[in-house]
Each structure stands twice: as structure tokens, then as C-alpha cells.
């Protein structure tokens, strides 16, 4: 799925669905979240049940839909994500009197019966493995990306969305503007991150693009390029075997997030600072009551982060 496809918002034949999407957009939901909502609702009402109106959907229809998803060999968590979009729609309409014909949330009923599956931490997800991988990445651009992933715990998409104006290196911060849920966070970085970025900028293609990380053609780097670089470095470093596909045996860009989280917790970083730096979407409710000062977070970060020995 391309970046443009992930951000497309699909029209629906049902006014209630379009109203739901428009209201969520007005409330600041990210384009990717709106894409997930609209894509799932379009699939459900246009393709699976074209003759059903939202108020006519019953639990058995949702169960039939889950059966269709199962026929596609989708994982349990993927099926949950589809149902979460449907449940969000029904939960929203039930709280609006103008949709008086919608009196229940059939998706929520079925969702309760599909527990979320939590994967075990990969065996190779250690700080020592991360160090070996970073050391085996020769390209300055890919090395800088890997250093940011390892030392901020951000998601790969968030790192690739960094723009030139997001760098506040003199103050020891980087802005991550495309965090999960559409939020943005100014996160602390240490001298190794600064050095890796400055080294890359010496060879960065001459381009008017606002993005920091560019391909040799001057376009924004895509995730596949970084995934390949991390995989090759992991194999070369002996962290994983060539062709390894088992979750607990492979090291991917997202594994850096696990490594960072484990390191910070082992070094006793307070949870509210860790959640702030990681950009956890489920911490937003807490943040209403707990204001995180970026300089306090930076002090805690510098006390807990360890060196990659670059």
C-alpha cells in the first residue's frame, strides 16, 4: 500500500458513515486513522453487505464478516483492527440522538470475543544486538536512521517523516510530527544521535525537499529500504540468520523500539517520561493530568540512555 493510498479517505453510500468520518477529521484524527475507518466501513457496507443499512446490522452479520476475514488468513490482531473501526463507528452514532435508529454496537459484542494477541519479545531484542547492527550499517543515511530508532524508540514511519525544520540539535531535541494518533512530540536526543545526523547531512543529496532522509534521487526514503538495510546488517552481525522469518528470531526496525523500551525500563526511567518519548497513543488521557516538561524528560533520558559506541 502506497503512502497516498494509506491517506485516502473513502466516500460511503451511507450518510451516517460519512458524517462519522467528517467529524473525526474535524477532531484532528490522522489521515491514516481516517483511511482505516473509511476503508473498513466501505468494505463492510459496499462489498460484504451492500443491502444492509447501518441500523440493520446485527451481531450475526459481524460474525459472518469475521468469517470472511478468517478466509483471507488474516491474523487475530488484524481482524481486531477491522472490528475496532466498525465498533468506533457504532459507538459514536449511539451517542448522537440524530441516529436514533442505531440502538446497539454489534461490532463491540464480537470484538470482546477476539482477545488481542501479544507477541513475546524477540530473543535478539537486546541493546548489544542493536549496537552490533548499527555498527554494521555503513551508509551514513541508514546508520543515522538506525541510531534514531535505537535511541528514541520511535516507529520507522515517524523517523522517515522527520523534516529539516524538526531538528533542534543545539538544544538536544528532535520533533517527531507523525506519531500514532496524529500527535507530535519533541523528544530528547544525545550526542551520538546528533553526530550521526550531522555526518549524514554532509552527504545528503542537494534537494529542496523538506524531508531529512532522502534517496539518491532526492525523494523521501521508503520503509523498505530501511528494512533491508537493518536486515542485512543483522545478518552480517550474526544477530539473525539469512531468510529468518520467525518473529522471536528476527531483528526489524521495529525491534529497536522494543530494545529502547527495555533499556529505559531497566534503567528506571519514570513511565510518564517513557510514554511521552515513545509517543504512546494510550498515554494521552494520562497526559491531560500529567504535564510532561521536555527538559525534565531530557534530563531523565540522558541519565538512562546508553552508548552505541559509535
Short mmCIF file of C-alpha atoms in Angstrom, two decimals:
data_model
loop_
_atom_site.label_atom_id
_atom_site.label_comp_id
_atom_site.label_asym_id
_atom_site.label_seq_id
_atom_site.Cartn_x
_atom_site.Cartn_y
_atom_site.Cartn_z
CA UNK A 1 0.00 0.00 0.00
CA UNK A 2 1.49 3.33 -1.05
CA UNK A 3 1.63 6.45 1.10
CA UNK A 4 -1.12 8.12 -0.95
CA UNK A 5 -3.35 5.05 -0.64
CA UNK A 6 -2.84 4.97 3.14
CA UNK A 7 -4.06 8.57 3.37
CA UNK A 8 -7.07 8.31 1.06
CA UNK A 9 -10.47 8.83 2.67
CA UNK A 10 -13.22 6.77 1.05
CA UNK A 11 -16.75 8.04 0.48
CA UNK A 12 -19.59 5.84 1.69
CA UNK A 13 -23.12 5.40 0.41
CA UNK A 14 -24.43 5.87 3.95
CA UNK A 15 -24.64 9.43 5.26
CA UNK A 16 -24.06 8.28 8.84
CA UNK A 17 -20.68 6.85 7.88
CA UNK A 18 -19.62 9.98 6.02
CA UNK A 19 -20.74 12.10 8.96
CA UNK A 20 -18.68 9.93 11.32
CA UNK A 21 -15.56 10.31 9.17
CA UNK A 22 -16.01 14.07 8.77
CA UNK A 23 -16.48 14.59 12.50
CA UNK A 24 -13.41 12.52 13.32
CA UNK A 25 -11.41 14.53 10.80
CA UNK A 26 -12.59 17.76 12.40
CA UNK A 27 -11.47 16.43 15.79
CA UNK A 28 -7.95 16.01 14.46
CA UNK A 29 -7.69 12.30 13.72
CA UNK A 30 -4.77 11.50 11.43
CA UNK A 31 -5.24 10.76 7.74
CA UNK A 32 -4.07 7.19 8.31
CA UNK A 33 -6.68 6.63 11.01
CA UNK A 34 -9.38 8.12 8.81
CA UNK A 35 -8.20 5.89 5.98
CA UNK A 36 -8.53 2.81 8.19
CA UNK A 37 -12.02 3.82 9.33
CA UNK A 38 -13.32 4.69 5.87
CA UNK A 39 -11.68 1.73 4.13
CA UNK A 40 -13.13 -0.79 6.59
CA UNK A 41 -16.61 0.75 6.54
CA UNK A 42 -16.58 0.87 2.74
CA UNK A 43 -15.55 -2.78 2.58
CA UNK A 44 -18.25 -3.80 5.06
CA UNK A 45 -21.19 -1.85 3.62
CA UNK A 46 -20.29 -1.74 -0.08
CA UNK A 47 -18.74 -5.16 -0.63
CA UNK A 48 -19.83 -7.54 2.12
CA UNK A 49 -23.34 -6.29 2.93
CA UNK A 50 -24.43 -3.86 0.19
CA UNK A 51 -28.12 -4.33 1.03
CA UNK A 52 -27.77 -3.53 4.73
CA UNK A 53 -28.22 -0.12 6.31
CA UNK A 54 -26.16 0.64 9.44
CA UNK A 55 -29.22 0.34 11.68
CA UNK A 56 -29.98 -3.14 10.30
CA UNK A 57 -26.62 -4.71 11.12
CA UNK A 58 -26.83 -7.50 13.70
CA UNK A 59 -24.25 -9.50 15.62
CA UNK A 60 -24.58 -12.36 13.14
CA UNK A 61 -23.57 -10.05 10.29
CA UNK A 62 -20.42 -9.08 12.16
CA UNK A 63 -19.69 -12.75 12.82
CA UNK A 64 -20.11 -13.52 9.12
CA UNK A 65 -17.70 -10.67 8.36
CA UNK A 66 -15.13 -12.14 10.74
CA UNK A 67 -15.54 -15.44 8.91
CA UNK A 68 -14.73 -13.68 5.64
CA UNK A 69 -11.63 -12.15 7.21
CA UNK A 70 -10.62 -15.58 8.51
CA UNK A 71 -10.87 -16.99 4.98
CA UNK A 72 -8.22 -14.44 3.99
CA UNK A 73 -5.88 -15.90 6.64
CA UNK A 74 -5.64 -12.59 8.47
CA UNK A 75 -4.08 -12.58 11.92
CA UNK A 76 -6.15 -12.23 15.07
CA UNK A 77 -4.89 -8.70 15.68
CA UNK A 78 -5.67 -7.67 12.10
CA UNK A 79 -9.23 -8.92 12.47
CA UNK A 80 -9.48 -6.93 15.69
CA UNK A 81 -8.40 -3.77 13.87
CA UNK A 82 -11.20 -4.18 11.33
CA UNK A 83 -13.75 -4.68 14.11
CA UNK A 84 -12.36 -1.74 16.07
CA UNK A 85 -13.16 0.54 13.12
CA UNK A 86 -16.71 -0.79 12.97
CA UNK A 87 -17.08 -0.54 16.74
CA UNK A 88 -15.84 3.05 16.73
CA UNK A 89 -18.50 3.96 14.18
CA UNK A 90 -21.32 2.34 16.13
CA UNK A 91 -20.09 3.67 19.46
CA UNK A 92 -20.05 7.18 18.01
CA UNK A 93 -23.52 7.00 16.44
CA UNK A 94 -25.11 5.61 19.60
CA UNK A 95 -24.11 8.79 21.44
CA UNK A 96 -25.79 11.05 18.85
CA UNK A 97 -29.59 11.38 19.16
CA UNK A 98 -29.95 12.05 15.43
CA UNK A 99 -29.11 8.38 14.80
CA UNK A 100 -31.96 7.10 16.93
CA UNK A 101 -32.42 4.04 14.72
CA UNK A 102 -28.99 2.73 15.74
CA UNK A 103 -29.53 1.27 19.19
CA UNK A 104 -26.62 -1.13 19.64
CA UNK A 105 -22.98 -1.84 18.84
CA UNK A 106 -22.86 -5.32 17.29
CA UNK A 107 -19.16 -4.98 16.46
CA UNK A 108 -18.28 -4.42 20.12
CA UNK A 109 -20.08 -7.64 21.07
CA UNK A 110 -17.96 -9.71 18.70
CA UNK A 111 -14.79 -7.74 19.46
CA UNK A 112 -14.98 -8.87 23.09
CA UNK A 113 -14.64 -12.46 21.90
CA UNK A 114 -11.41 -11.87 19.98
CA UNK A 115 -8.66 -11.26 22.54
CA UNK A 116 -5.64 -9.30 21.43
CA UNK A 117 -2.56 -11.41 20.90
CA UNK A 118 0.65 -10.07 22.41
CA UNK A 119 3.86 -11.31 20.90
CA UNK A 120 6.77 -12.35 23.06
CA UNK A 121 9.83 -10.16 22.97
CA UNK A 122 12.26 -11.37 20.28
CA UNK A 123 15.25 -13.28 21.62
CA UNK A 124 17.57 -10.95 19.72
CA UNK A 125 15.99 -7.75 21.07
CA UNK A 126 18.91 -6.65 23.23
CA UNK A 127 20.97 -3.48 23.41
CA UNK A 128 24.08 -5.45 22.44
CA UNK A 129 22.33 -6.71 19.30
CA UNK A 130 21.26 -3.16 18.45
CA UNK A 131 24.85 -1.96 18.82
CA UNK A 132 26.16 -4.69 16.52
CA UNK A 133 23.57 -3.89 13.86
CA UNK A 134 24.22 -0.14 13.91
CA UNK A 135 27.96 -0.80 13.62
CA UNK A 136 27.36 -2.98 10.56
CA UNK A 137 25.43 -0.31 8.66
CA UNK A 138 27.95 1.57 6.55
CA UNK A 139 25.68 4.00 4.71
CA UNK A 140 25.54 7.28 6.70
CA UNK A 141 21.85 7.80 5.96
CA UNK A 142 20.73 4.34 7.03
CA UNK A 143 23.05 4.45 10.03
CA UNK A 144 21.55 7.77 11.16
CA UNK A 145 18.03 6.34 10.83
CA UNK A 146 19.01 3.24 12.83
CA UNK A 147 20.60 5.38 15.54
CA UNK A 148 17.40 7.44 15.85
CA UNK A 149 15.29 4.28 16.05
CA UNK A 150 17.55 2.76 18.69
CA UNK A 151 17.91 5.87 20.82
CA UNK A 152 14.37 7.31 20.71
CA UNK A 153 12.22 4.19 20.33
CA UNK A 154 10.23 5.86 17.56
CA UNK A 155 8.47 3.98 14.79
CA UNK A 156 10.15 3.76 11.39
CA UNK A 157 7.47 5.90 9.72
CA UNK A 158 7.96 8.60 12.35
CA UNK A 159 11.71 8.69 11.69
CA UNK A 160 11.26 8.93 7.92
CA UNK A 161 8.79 11.81 8.33
CA UNK A 162 11.39 13.99 10.09
CA UNK A 163 11.85 17.29 8.27
CA UNK A 164 14.80 19.66 8.30
CA UNK A 165 12.88 22.11 10.49
CA UNK A 166 12.29 19.37 13.06
CA UNK A 167 15.95 19.29 14.06
CA UNK A 168 16.70 21.22 17.24
CA UNK A 169 20.09 19.65 17.76
CA UNK A 170 21.68 22.60 19.57
CA UNK A 171 19.05 22.18 22.28
CA UNK A 172 19.20 18.38 22.13
CA UNK A 173 15.76 17.67 20.63
CA UNK A 174 14.04 16.34 17.51
CA UNK A 175 10.38 16.89 16.68
CA UNK A 176 8.50 13.75 15.64
CA UNK A 177 5.45 15.13 13.90
CA UNK A 178 3.71 11.99 12.61
CA UNK A 179 3.11 9.98 15.76
CA UNK A 180 0.38 7.41 16.18
CA UNK A 181 -2.99 9.08 16.53
CA UNK A 182 -1.89 12.22 14.69
CA UNK A 183 0.01 13.83 17.57
CA UNK A 184 3.56 15.20 17.58
CA UNK A 185 6.25 15.10 20.24
CA UNK A 186 9.55 16.89 20.80
CA UNK A 187 11.89 14.17 22.05
CA UNK A 188 15.38 14.40 23.54
CA UNK A 189 18.47 13.03 21.82
CA UNK A 190 22.07 12.59 22.89
CA UNK A 191 25.42 13.37 21.29
CA UNK A 192 25.53 10.12 19.31
CA UNK A 193 22.26 10.97 17.59
CA UNK A 194 23.47 14.49 16.83
CA UNK A 195 26.74 13.16 15.42
CA UNK A 196 25.01 10.57 13.21
CA UNK A 197 22.66 13.20 11.76
CA UNK A 198 25.43 15.73 11.18
CA UNK A 199 27.54 13.08 9.46
CA UNK A 200 24.67 12.16 7.16
CA UNK A 201 23.93 15.78 6.29
CA UNK A 202 27.43 16.07 4.84
CA UNK A 203 26.44 13.62 2.09
CA UNK A 204 22.70 14.35 1.88
CA UNK A 205 21.56 14.91 -1.73
CA UNK A 206 21.17 18.54 -2.72
CA UNK A 207 17.41 18.89 -2.81
CA UNK A 208 14.62 21.32 -1.97
CA UNK A 209 12.73 18.52 -0.20
CA UNK A 210 11.77 19.30 3.36
CA UNK A 211 12.40 15.70 4.43
CA UNK A 212 15.67 14.94 6.18
CA UNK A 213 16.22 11.45 4.83
CA UNK A 214 16.33 11.26 1.04
CA UNK A 215 17.06 8.67 -1.61
CA UNK A 216 19.80 9.28 -4.16
CA UNK A 217 17.10 10.70 -6.44
CA UNK A 218 16.09 13.25 -3.85
CA UNK A 219 12.86 11.55 -2.79
CA UNK A 220 11.87 10.63 0.73
CA UNK A 221 13.29 7.27 1.78
CA UNK A 222 10.73 4.47 1.93
CA UNK A 223 10.43 1.91 4.71
CA UNK A 224 11.51 -0.99 2.51
CA UNK A 225 14.97 0.50 2.04
CA UNK A 226 15.49 0.80 5.78
CA UNK A 227 14.06 -2.64 6.50
CA UNK A 228 16.51 -4.14 4.01
CA UNK A 229 19.46 -2.25 5.49
CA UNK A 230 18.63 -3.38 9.04
CA UNK A 231 18.06 -6.98 7.94
CA UNK A 232 21.34 -7.15 6.03
CA UNK A 233 23.25 -5.62 8.94
CA UNK A 234 21.61 -8.03 11.39
CA UNK A 235 22.68 -11.00 9.26
CA UNK A 236 26.20 -9.65 8.82
CA UNK A 237 26.48 -9.03 12.57
CA UNK A 238 25.35 -12.57 13.34
CA UNK A 239 22.25 -11.35 15.17
CA UNK A 240 19.91 -13.30 12.86
CA UNK A 241 20.19 -15.87 10.09
CA UNK A 242 19.64 -15.12 6.42
CA UNK A 243 16.00 -15.68 5.47
CA UNK A 244 14.81 -15.85 9.09
CA UNK A 245 11.06 -15.23 9.35
CA UNK A 246 10.23 -16.31 12.90
CA UNK A 247 9.25 -13.30 14.98
CA UNK A 248 11.35 -14.20 18.00
CA UNK A 249 14.45 -14.77 15.86
CA UNK A 250 14.46 -11.80 13.51
CA UNK A 251 15.50 -8.19 14.03
CA UNK A 252 13.50 -5.49 12.22
CA UNK A 253 13.42 -1.69 12.50
CA UNK A 254 10.53 -2.06 14.96
CA UNK A 255 12.69 -4.26 17.19
CA UNK A 256 14.70 -1.14 18.04
CA UNK A 257 11.55 0.15 19.76
CA UNK A 258 11.43 -2.94 21.95
CA UNK A 259 15.13 -2.62 22.73
CA UNK A 260 14.80 1.07 23.66
CA UNK A 261 11.80 0.43 25.90
CA UNK A 262 13.52 -2.43 27.71
CA UNK A 263 16.68 -0.38 28.22
CA UNK A 264 14.81 2.62 29.62
CA UNK A 265 12.74 0.49 31.98
CA UNK A 266 15.77 -1.43 33.18
CA UNK A 267 17.46 1.90 33.88
CA UNK A 268 14.36 3.03 35.83
CA UNK A 269 13.07 5.82 33.62
CA UNK A 270 9.70 7.01 35.01
CA UNK A 271 6.79 5.64 32.98
CA UNK A 272 5.31 9.03 32.09
CA UNK A 273 8.60 10.15 30.53
CA UNK A 274 8.97 6.87 28.65
CA UNK A 275 5.42 7.04 27.31
CA UNK A 276 5.99 10.63 26.24
CA UNK A 277 9.20 9.82 24.35
CA UNK A 278 7.73 6.67 22.76
CA UNK A 279 4.65 8.60 21.65
CA UNK A 280 2.25 6.04 23.08
CA UNK A 281 -1.27 6.86 21.95
CA UNK A 282 -2.79 5.27 25.07
CA UNK A 283 -0.97 7.78 27.28
CA UNK A 284 -2.94 10.78 26.01
CA UNK A 285 -5.60 10.50 28.70
CA UNK A 286 -2.92 10.49 31.37
CA UNK A 287 -1.19 13.47 29.75
CA UNK A 288 -4.28 15.60 30.36
CA UNK A 289 -3.45 15.39 34.04
CA UNK A 290 0.33 14.91 33.90
CA UNK A 291 2.15 17.63 32.00
CA UNK A 292 5.50 16.39 30.72
CA UNK A 293 8.18 19.07 30.53
CA UNK A 294 10.54 18.30 27.66
CA UNK A 295 13.58 19.44 29.63
CA UNK A 296 12.70 17.20 32.56
CA UNK A 297 12.21 14.35 30.09
CA UNK A 298 15.60 15.18 28.56
CA UNK A 299 17.36 15.02 31.92
CA UNK A 300 15.83 11.64 32.68
CA UNK A 301 16.63 10.43 29.16
CA UNK A 302 20.31 11.38 29.40
CA UNK A 303 20.54 9.59 32.74
CA UNK A 304 19.08 6.38 31.30
CA UNK A 305 20.25 6.12 27.68
CA UNK A 306 23.40 4.13 26.97
CA UNK A 307 26.04 4.46 24.28
CA UNK A 308 26.16 2.64 20.97
CA UNK A 309 29.93 3.23 20.99
CA UNK A 310 29.91 4.90 17.59
#
